[in-house]
Every structure is written in structure tokens, then in C-alpha cells.
Coordinates of C-alpha atoms in Angstrom, one line a residue:
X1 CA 0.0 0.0 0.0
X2 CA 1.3 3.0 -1.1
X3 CA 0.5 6.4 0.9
X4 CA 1.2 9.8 0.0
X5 CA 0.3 13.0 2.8
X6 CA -0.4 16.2 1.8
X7 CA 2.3 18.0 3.6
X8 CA 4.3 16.3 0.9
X9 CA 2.8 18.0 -2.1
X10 CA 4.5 20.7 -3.4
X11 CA 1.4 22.3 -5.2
X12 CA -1.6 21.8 -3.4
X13 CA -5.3 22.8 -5.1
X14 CA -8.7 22.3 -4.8
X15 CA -10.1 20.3 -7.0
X16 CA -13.2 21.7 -9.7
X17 CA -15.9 19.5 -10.8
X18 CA -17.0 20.3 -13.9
X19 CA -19.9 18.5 -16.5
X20 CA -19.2 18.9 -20.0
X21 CA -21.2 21.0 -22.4
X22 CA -23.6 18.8 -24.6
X23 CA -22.2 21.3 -27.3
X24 CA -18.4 20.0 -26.5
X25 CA -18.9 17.2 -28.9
X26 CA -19.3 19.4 -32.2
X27 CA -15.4 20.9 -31.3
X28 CA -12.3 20.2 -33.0
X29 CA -10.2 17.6 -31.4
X30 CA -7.7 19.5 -32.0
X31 CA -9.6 22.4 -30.0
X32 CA -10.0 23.0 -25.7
X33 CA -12.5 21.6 -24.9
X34 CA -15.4 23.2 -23.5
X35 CA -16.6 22.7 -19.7
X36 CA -20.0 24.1 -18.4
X37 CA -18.8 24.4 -14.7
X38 CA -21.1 24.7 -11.6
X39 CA -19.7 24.9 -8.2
X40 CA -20.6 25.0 -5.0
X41 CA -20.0 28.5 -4.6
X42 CA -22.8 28.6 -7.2
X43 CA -25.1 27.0 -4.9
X44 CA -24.8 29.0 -2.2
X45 CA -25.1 32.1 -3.7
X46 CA -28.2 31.2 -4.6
X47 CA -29.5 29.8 -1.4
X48 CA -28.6 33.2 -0.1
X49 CA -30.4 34.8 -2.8
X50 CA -33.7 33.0 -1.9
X51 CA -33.2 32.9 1.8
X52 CA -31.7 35.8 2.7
X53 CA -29.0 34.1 4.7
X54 CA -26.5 31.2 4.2
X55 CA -28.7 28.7 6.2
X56 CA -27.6 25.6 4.1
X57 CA -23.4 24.1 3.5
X58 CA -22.2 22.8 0.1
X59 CA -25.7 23.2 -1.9
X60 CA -25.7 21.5 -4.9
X61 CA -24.9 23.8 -7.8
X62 CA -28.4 24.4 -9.9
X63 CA -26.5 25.0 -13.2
X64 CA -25.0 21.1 -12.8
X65 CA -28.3 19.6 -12.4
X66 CA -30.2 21.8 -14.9
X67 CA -27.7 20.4 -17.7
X68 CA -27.5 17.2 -16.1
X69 CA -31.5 16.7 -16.4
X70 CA -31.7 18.2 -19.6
X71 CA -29.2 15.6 -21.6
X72 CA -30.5 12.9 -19.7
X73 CA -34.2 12.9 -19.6
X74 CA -37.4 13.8 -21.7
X75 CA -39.7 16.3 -21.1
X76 CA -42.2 14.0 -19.2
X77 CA -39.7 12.5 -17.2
X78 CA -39.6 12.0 -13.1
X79 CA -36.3 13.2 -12.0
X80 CA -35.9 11.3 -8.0
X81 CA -33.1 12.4 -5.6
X82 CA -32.6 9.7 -3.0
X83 CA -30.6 12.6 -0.7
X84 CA -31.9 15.4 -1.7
X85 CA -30.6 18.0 0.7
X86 CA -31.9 21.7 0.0
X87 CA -33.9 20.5 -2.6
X88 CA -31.6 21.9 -5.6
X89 CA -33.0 19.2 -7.6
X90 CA -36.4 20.2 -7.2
X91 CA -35.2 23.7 -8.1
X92 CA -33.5 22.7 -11.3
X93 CA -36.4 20.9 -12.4
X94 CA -39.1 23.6 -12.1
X95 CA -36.8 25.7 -13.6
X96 CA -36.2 23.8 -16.7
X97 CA -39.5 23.2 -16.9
X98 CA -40.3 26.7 -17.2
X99 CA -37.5 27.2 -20.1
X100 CA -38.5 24.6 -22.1
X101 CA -42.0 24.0 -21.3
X102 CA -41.6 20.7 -19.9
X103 CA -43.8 18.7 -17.5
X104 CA -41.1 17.0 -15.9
X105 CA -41.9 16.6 -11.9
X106 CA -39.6 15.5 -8.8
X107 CA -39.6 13.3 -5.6
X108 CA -37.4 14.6 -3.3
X109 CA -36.6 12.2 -0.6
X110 CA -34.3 13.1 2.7
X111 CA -33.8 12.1 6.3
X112 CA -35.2 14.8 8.7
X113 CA -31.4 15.4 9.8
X114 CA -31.3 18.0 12.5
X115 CA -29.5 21.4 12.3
X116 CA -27.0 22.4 14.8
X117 CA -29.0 24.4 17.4
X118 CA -25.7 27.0 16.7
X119 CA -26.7 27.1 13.0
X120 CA -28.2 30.2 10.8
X121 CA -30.9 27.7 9.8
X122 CA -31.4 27.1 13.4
X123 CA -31.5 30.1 14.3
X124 CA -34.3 30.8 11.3
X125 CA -36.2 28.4 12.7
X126 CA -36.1 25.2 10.3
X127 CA -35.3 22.2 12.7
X128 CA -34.0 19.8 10.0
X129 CA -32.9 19.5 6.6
X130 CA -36.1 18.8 5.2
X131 CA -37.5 22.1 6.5
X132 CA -35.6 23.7 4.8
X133 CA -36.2 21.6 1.7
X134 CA -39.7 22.4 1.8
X135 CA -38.7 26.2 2.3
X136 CA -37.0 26.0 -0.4
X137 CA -39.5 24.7 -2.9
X138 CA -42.0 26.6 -1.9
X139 CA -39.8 30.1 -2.3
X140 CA -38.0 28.9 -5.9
X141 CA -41.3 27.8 -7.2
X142 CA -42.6 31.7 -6.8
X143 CA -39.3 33.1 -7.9
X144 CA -39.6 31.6 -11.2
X145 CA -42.9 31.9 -11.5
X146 CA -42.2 35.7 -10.7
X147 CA -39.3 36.1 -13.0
X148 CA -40.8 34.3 -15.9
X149 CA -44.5 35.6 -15.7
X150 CA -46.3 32.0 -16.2
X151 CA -48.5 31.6 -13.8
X152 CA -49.7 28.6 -14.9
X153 CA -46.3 26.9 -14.2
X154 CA -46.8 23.6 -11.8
X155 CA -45.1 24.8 -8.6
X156 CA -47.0 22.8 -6.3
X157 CA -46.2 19.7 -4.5
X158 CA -47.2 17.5 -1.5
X159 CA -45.2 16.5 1.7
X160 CA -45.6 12.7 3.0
X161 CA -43.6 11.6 5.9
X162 CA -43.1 7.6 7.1
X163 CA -44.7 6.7 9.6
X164 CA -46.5 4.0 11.6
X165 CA -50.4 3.1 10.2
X166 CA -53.2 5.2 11.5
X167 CA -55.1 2.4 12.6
X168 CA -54.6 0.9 16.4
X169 CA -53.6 -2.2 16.4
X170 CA -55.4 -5.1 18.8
X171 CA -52.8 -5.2 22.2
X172 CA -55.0 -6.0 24.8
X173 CA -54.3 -5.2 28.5
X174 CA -55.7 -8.3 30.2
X175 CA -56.0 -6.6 33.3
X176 CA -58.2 -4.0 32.1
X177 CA -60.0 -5.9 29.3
X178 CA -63.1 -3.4 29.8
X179 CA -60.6 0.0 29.6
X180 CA -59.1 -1.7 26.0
X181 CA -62.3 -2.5 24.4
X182 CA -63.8 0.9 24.9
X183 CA -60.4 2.6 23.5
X184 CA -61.1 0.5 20.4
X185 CA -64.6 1.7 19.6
X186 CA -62.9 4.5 17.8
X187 CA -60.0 2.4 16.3
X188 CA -58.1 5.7 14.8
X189 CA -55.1 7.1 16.5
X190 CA -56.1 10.0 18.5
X191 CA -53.0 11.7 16.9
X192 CA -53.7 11.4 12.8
X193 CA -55.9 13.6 10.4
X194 CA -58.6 12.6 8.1
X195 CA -56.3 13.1 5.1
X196 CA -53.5 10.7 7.2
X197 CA -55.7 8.0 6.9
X198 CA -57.3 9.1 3.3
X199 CA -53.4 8.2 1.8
X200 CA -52.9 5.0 3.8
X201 CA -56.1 4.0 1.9
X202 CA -54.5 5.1 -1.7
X203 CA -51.3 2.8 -0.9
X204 CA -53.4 0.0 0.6
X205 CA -55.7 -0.4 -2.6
X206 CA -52.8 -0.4 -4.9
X207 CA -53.6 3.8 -5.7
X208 CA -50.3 5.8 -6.1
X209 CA -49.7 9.0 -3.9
X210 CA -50.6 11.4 -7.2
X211 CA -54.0 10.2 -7.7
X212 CA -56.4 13.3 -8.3
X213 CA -58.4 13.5 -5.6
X214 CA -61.4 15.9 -5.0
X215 CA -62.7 17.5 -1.7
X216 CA -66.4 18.1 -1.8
X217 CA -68.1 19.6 1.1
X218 CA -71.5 18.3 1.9
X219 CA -73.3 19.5 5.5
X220 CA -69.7 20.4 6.7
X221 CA -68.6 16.6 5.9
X222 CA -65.8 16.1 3.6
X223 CA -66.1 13.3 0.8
X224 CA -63.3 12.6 -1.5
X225 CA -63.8 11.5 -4.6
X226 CA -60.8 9.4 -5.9
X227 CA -59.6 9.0 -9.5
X228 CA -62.9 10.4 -10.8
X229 CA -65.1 8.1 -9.0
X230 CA -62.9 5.4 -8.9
X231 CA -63.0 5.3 -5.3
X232 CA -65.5 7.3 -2.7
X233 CA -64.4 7.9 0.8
X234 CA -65.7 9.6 3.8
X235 CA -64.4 9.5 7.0
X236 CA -66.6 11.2 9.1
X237 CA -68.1 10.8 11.9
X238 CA -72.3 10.9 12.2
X239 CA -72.8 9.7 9.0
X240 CA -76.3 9.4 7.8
X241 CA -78.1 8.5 4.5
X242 CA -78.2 12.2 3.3
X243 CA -74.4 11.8 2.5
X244 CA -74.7 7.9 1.2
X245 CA -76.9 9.7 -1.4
X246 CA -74.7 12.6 -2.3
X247 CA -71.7 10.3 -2.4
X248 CA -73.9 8.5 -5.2
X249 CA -73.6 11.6 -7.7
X250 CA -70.1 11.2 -7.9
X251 CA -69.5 7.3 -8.7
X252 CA -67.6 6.6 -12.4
X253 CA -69.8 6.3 -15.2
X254 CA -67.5 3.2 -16.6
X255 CA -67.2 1.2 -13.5
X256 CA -69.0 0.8 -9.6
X257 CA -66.9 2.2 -7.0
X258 CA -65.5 1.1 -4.1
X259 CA -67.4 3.2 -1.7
X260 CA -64.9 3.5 1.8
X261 CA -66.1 4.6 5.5
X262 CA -64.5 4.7 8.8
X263 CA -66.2 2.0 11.1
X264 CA -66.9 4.2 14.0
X265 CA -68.6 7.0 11.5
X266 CA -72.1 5.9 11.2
X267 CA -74.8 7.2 13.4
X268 CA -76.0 4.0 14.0
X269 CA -75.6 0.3 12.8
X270 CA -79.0 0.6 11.5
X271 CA -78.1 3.4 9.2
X272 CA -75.1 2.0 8.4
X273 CA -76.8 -1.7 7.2
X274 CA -79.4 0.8 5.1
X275 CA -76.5 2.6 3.6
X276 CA -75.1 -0.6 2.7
X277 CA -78.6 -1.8 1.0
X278 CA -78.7 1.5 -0.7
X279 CA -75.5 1.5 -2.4
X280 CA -76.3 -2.1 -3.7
X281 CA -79.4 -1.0 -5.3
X282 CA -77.1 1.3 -7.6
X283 CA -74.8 -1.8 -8.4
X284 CA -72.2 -0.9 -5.6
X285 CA -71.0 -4.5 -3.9
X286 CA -67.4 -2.9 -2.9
X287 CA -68.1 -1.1 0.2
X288 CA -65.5 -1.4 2.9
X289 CA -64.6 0.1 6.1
X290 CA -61.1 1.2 8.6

């Protein structure tokens, strides 16, 4: 094994990473060749640009990726980081999208890594990488959107986090049978939203996360109408037969729903056998519940 120390060098330099110009290949061989250079420097500029502040080390340079994505995927493509950082891939892609009219979109995934409490991005306020991810999304997105003047550019994207499932699992305390059955009659954890559990239900049905869904307001009662129809949830509580029967308007002309309700939700288990009977009238046998 050979070793060699840098005390030893005589000229010592910092390396440059550099990505070649798609361009480079119609030079003469006998020509320089010609680099398209970004550097980190580059990246943090920007992230000081957008933030105000230098709340973020070694960014990605945007130039980089915006060349790297263009040469190497089409217009429709999904670009994923896997270690995404500040989100500089997210960046790049909204704004090459927005040069070149693309629909290209992004998943961004990063461990929620937290920021040293003596940090400028501590200090901000954003507890963890992925804060500032999101931040910085959110602020690119209406910079470009700003700078470019089309505002029908797709800036917009949605946040999911791993977690454990909404529902409660059975773990019964033999010694207080009574206590565990009664904490069951509502079997959602106390902790987890209505749209938690609507996304657990996408993945669980074989749905992906980017299926259009619709909010429709009926008597203060959300109903989500999945993939056009597809799919009918609500996951209310007091349900009655007044919002079986608006659920009905929305069901897919092509195919009977599955129709979706939280177990605890109905009013009664009377209206909830009816509701049942009323959706198989209309040719709906797929009605489940969480």
C-alpha cells in the first residue's frame, strides 16, 4: 500500500468538478474543450439569494443539475433524488420546466437530519434539513414563477412523511380488558388527520400518492372522490343516509366504486346496514370500512 500526505505535495489545489457542455462534442479535437462548470460557490449564492442568509453548507450547484437533467431525460420524465438536501434538484427541475415547457416533476426524498442548534438555519427556525427543503420549494417555485411571468407553471407539491399506520392495532391489557375495548370503539389514532388515513387507503388499494383527488363539502362533511369516481371515501363521523346519497352523484360512469367509511362513523348500525342496501341497489358491492 502506497501512501502519500499532503504535507508532501508541493502544489496543493482544490479540486473543480465540472460536466461537460452537450455542445463539447461538435469541437475540433484538436480544440479546448469546453466545460460548463457549476460549483458549490454557485449553490450557495443562490440559497442566499432566496433565503436571505447562508442557512444551508455545500448546496448543490443548480446550473449542474439543470444540464444534467436536460441531456438525460425527456420532457415527461420524473427526476428522484434519493438525498436530496436543500432540494436543488427540485429547483433545477421547475426551472427547466419553465425554459423549455416541460412537465417534468420530482420526488425529493431526505432524512429529517437536524441542524445544529448554533446554525443560521437554526437560528431561522427550520429544525431539520427537510425544512428547509420544503422552504425552499416553496420560495424557488414563486421566484420563477415571478421572473418568468407564467403563472400557470406547476409549482406545487405535497409533503408525505413515514410513519407508523393510523389504525390501532389489537394489544389488549388483560387486566383492564373493559378500559381496551372501549379505547377500540374508535379504532383511529387520537393523533392522525382525516387526510393521514385518506393516503394510507391510496397505498393499501394499490392507488399511487398522485392520484387526483377531489374534496367536496356536503353539511360540513368532507367526501373525496378518488380518481374520478374510482373510489368514494368519507371518513366522518355521524354519518347518515343524506351523504350515502350525495356520495352516489359522484360514482364513475365506466365502472362501480368502491365506496370506503370509517367504522366508527355511522350514526347508528342501522343506518349504516341501510347505507349498505342503498349502495347495492345502484350496483355498488365494494363497500368497505377502517
Amino acid at each position: 500500500m502506497y501512501k502519500r500526505f499532503k504535507s508532501e505535495l508541493k502544489v496543493v489545489v482544490n479540486p473543480i468538478s465540472t460536466w461537460i457542455n452537450e455542445n463539447s462534442k461538435l469541437v475540433d479535437s484538436n480544440e479546448v474543450t469546453q466545460l460548463y462548470s457549476g460549483l458549490n460557490s454557485e449553490g450557495t449564492k443562490v440559497i442566499q439569494n432566496l433565503f436571505e442568509n447562508r442557512i444551508f453548507d455545500y448546496p448543490k450547484p443548480i446550473s449542474l443539475l439543470i444540464s444534467i437533467i436536460n441531456q438525460c431525460t425527456k420532457k415527461d420524465d420524473i427526476i428522484l433524488d434519493f438525498f436530496s438536501g436543500s432540494a436543488t434538484t427540485a429547483h433545477a427541475v421547475m426551472q427547466l420546466n419553465a425554459e423549455d415547457g416541460g412537465k417534468r416533476k420530482f420526488i425529493m426524498v431526505q432524512l429529517p437530519e437536524k441542524t445544529d442548534e448554533k446554525s443560521d438555519a437554526y437560528k431561522a427556525g427550520y429544525e431539520n434539513i427537510c425544512e428547509i427543503g420544503k422552504e425552499r420549494i416553496r420560495r424557488a417555485g414563486e421566484k420563477i414563477v415571478q421572473e418568468t411571468g407564467k403563472t400557470d407553471l406547476d409549482i406545487g407539491f405535497k409533503v408525505f412523511k413515514l410513519d407508523s399506520s393510523n389504525v390501532k392495532t389489537w394489544d389488549p391489557d388483560f387486566d383492564n380488558l373493559e378500559q381496551t375495548l372501549f379505547d377500540l370503539q374508535d379504532n383511529i389514532k387520537e393523533d392522525r388527520t382525516k387526510e393521514d388515513l385518506l393516503y394510507e387507503i391510496l397505498l393499501k388499494i394499490g392507488l399511487p400518492l398522485t392520484t387526483p383527488i377531489e374534496e367536496i363539502d356536503y353539511n360540513g362533511k368532507t367526501i373525496y372522490n378518488v380518481a374520478y369516481g374510482s373510489v368514494l371515501v368519507c371518513l366522518e363521523d355521524d354519518i347518515d343516509l343524506d351523504i350515502v346519497q350525495e356520495m352516489l352523484k359522484y360514482q364513475s360512469e365506466h365502472m362501480p366504486p368502491k365506496v370506503i367509511f370509517k367504522e366508527s362513523g355511522f350514526i347508528s348500525d342501522a343506518v349504516k346496514t341501510n347505507a349498505i342496501q342503498t349502495l347495492k341497489k345502484h350496483g355498488i358491492t365494494d363497500v368497505r370500512s377502517v
